[in-house]
GROMACS .gro file of C-alpha atoms in nm:
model
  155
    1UNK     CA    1  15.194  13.991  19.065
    2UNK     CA    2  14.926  14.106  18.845
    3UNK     CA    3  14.846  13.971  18.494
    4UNK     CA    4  14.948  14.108  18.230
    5UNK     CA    5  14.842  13.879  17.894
    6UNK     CA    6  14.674  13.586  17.966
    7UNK     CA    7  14.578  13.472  17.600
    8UNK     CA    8  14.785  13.459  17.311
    9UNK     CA    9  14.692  13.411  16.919
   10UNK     CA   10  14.837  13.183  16.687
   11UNK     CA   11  14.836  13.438  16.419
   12UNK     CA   12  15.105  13.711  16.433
   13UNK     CA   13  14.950  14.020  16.241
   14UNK     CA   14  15.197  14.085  15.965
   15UNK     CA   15  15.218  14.511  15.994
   16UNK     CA   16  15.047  14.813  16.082
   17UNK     CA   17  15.009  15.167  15.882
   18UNK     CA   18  15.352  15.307  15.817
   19UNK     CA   19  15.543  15.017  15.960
   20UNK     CA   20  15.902  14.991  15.784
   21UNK     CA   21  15.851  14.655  15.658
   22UNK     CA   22  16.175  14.483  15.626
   23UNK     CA   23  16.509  14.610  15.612
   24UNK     CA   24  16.610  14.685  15.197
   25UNK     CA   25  16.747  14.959  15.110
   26UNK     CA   26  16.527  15.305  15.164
   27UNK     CA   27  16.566  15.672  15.168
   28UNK     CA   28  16.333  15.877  15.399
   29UNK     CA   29  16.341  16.244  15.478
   30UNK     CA   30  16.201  16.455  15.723
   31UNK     CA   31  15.959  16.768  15.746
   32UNK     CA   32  15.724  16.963  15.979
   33UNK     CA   33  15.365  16.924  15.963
   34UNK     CA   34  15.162  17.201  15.904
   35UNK     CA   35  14.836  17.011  15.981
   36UNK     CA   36  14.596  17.104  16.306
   37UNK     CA   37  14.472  16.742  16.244
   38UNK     CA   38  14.757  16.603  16.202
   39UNK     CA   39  14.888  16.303  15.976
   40UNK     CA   40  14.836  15.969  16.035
   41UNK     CA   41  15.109  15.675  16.030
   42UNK     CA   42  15.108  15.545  15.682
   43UNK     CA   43  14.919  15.837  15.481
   44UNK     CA   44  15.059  15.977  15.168
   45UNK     CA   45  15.214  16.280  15.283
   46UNK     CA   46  15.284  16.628  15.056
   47UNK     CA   47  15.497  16.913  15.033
   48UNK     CA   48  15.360  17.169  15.257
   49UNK     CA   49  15.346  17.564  15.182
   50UNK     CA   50  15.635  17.631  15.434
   51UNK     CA   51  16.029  17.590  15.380
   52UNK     CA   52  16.080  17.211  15.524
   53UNK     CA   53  15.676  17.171  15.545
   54UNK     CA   54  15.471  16.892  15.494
   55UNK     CA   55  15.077  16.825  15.484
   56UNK     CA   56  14.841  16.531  15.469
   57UNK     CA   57  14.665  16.694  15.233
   58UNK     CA   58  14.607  16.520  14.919
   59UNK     CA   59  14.791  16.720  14.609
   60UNK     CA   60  14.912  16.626  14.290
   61UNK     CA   61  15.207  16.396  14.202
   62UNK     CA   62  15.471  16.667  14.189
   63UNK     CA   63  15.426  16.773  14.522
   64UNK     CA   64  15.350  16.392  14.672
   65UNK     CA   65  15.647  16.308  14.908
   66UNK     CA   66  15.601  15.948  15.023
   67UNK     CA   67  15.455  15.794  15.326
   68UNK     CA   68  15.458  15.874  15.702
   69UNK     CA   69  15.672  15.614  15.887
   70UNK     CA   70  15.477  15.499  16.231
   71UNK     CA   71  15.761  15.587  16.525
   72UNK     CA   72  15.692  15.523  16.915
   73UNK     CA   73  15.886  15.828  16.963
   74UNK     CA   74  15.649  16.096  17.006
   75UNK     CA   75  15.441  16.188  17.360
   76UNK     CA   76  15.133  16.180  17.321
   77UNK     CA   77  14.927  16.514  17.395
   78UNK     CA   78  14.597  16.462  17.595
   79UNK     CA   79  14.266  16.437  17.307
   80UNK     CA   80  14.555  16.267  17.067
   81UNK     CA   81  14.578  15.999  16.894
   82UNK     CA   82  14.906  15.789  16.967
   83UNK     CA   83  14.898  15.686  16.598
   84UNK     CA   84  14.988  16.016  16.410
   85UNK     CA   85  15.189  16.314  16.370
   86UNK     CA   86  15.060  16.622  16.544
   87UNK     CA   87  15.104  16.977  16.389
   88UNK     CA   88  15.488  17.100  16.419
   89UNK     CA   89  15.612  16.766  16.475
   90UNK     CA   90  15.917  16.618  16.261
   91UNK     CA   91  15.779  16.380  16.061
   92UNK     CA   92  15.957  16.107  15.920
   93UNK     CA   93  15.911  16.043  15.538
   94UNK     CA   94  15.950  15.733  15.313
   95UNK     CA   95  16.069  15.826  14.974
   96UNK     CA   96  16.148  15.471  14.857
   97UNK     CA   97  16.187  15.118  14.978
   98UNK     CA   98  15.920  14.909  15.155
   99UNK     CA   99  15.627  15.012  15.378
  100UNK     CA  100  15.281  14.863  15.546
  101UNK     CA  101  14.963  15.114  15.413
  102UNK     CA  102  14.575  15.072  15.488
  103UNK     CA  103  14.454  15.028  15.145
  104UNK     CA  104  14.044  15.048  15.026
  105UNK     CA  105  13.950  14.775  14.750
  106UNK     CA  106  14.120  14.491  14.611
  107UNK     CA  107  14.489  14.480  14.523
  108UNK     CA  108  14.699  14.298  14.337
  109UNK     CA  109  15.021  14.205  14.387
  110UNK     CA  110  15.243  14.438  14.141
  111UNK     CA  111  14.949  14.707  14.108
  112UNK     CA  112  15.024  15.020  14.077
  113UNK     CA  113  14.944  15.216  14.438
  114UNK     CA  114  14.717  15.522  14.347
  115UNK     CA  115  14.586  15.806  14.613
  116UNK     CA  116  14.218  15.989  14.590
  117UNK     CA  117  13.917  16.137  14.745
  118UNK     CA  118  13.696  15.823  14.613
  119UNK     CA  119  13.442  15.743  14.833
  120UNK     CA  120  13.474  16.046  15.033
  121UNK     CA  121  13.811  15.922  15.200
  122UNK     CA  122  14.028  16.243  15.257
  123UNK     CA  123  14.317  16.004  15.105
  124UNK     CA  124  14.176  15.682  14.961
  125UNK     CA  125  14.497  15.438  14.883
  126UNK     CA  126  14.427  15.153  14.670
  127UNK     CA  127  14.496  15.061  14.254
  128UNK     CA  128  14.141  15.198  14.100
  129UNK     CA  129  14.197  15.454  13.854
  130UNK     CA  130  13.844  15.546  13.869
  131UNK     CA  131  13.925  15.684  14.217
  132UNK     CA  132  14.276  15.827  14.212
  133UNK     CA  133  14.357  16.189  14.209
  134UNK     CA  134  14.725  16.055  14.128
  135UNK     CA  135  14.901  15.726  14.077
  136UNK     CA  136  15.220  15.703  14.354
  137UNK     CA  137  15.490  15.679  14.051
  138UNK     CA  138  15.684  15.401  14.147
  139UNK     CA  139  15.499  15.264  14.443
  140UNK     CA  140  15.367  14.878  14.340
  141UNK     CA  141  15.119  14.663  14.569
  142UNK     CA  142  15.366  14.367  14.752
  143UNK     CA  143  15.099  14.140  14.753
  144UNK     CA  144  14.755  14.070  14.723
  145UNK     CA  145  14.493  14.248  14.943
  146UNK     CA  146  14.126  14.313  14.998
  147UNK     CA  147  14.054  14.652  15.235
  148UNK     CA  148  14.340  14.582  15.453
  149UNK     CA  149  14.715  14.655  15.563
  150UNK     CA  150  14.907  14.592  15.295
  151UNK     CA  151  15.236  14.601  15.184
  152UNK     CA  152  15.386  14.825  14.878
  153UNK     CA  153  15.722  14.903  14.772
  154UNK     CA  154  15.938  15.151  14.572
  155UNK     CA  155  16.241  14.994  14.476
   0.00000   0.00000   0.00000
């Protein structure tokens, strides 16, 4: 019988990118991506320029959505990554409740969650004003993180 893990860590990691993290109460929603890149688990995602259309795209707070949620769901298509949404896909949305997001920078727990182009990141998530093309209204930092996963909430 062959091997399959033959080392373990002591040290769970505590999420990934657009990992529901726990089970309070949350409302999601769900469009098609217009993207030919894509949108990756996690990413602020907008309203798209289609009926029932979403992009990954950063835009302004009144067309900001929420946040992809990561699903196992999809097949993969060869050249892929098995970590996003690929264009015409049904992508599931989180418009509120609690989710994991890669964040740039230090943030504090309670922050405010802002998204921007700083640093040329196509959608730099963090709590710098300097940076942010729009603060997430409602979206807080769950804890305290440097350049990591992190998890923020809407409640």
């Amino acid at each position: 019988m062959s091997v399959l893990q033959s080392n373990f860590t002591e040290t769970v990691a505590k999420g990934y990118a657009g990992m529901v993290a726990n089970g309070e109460t949350s409302n999601r929603i769900t469009r098609t991506v217009e993207d030919a890149a894509g949108i990756a688990f996690g990413k602020p995602v907008y309203r798209g320029s289609g009926d029932h259309g979403c992009t990954g795209t950063v835009g302004t707070l009144a067309t900001f959505l929420g946040w992809a949620i990561a699903t196992s769901a999809l097949a993969i298509p060869a050249g892929a990554d098995a970590d996003e949404y690929q264009q015409y896909d049904n992508a599931a949305i989180l418009t509120g409740g609690a989710i994991y997001v890669d964040v740039k920078g230090a943030v504090a727990d309670g922050a405010a969650i802002t998204v921007g182009t700083g640093g040329g990141a196509a959608d730099l998530i963090g709590s710098t004003a300097a940076d942010a093309t729009h603060i997430a209204t409602g979206w807080v930092a769950d804890e305290t993180v440097t350049d990591g996963v992190c998890r923020i909430v809407k409640r």
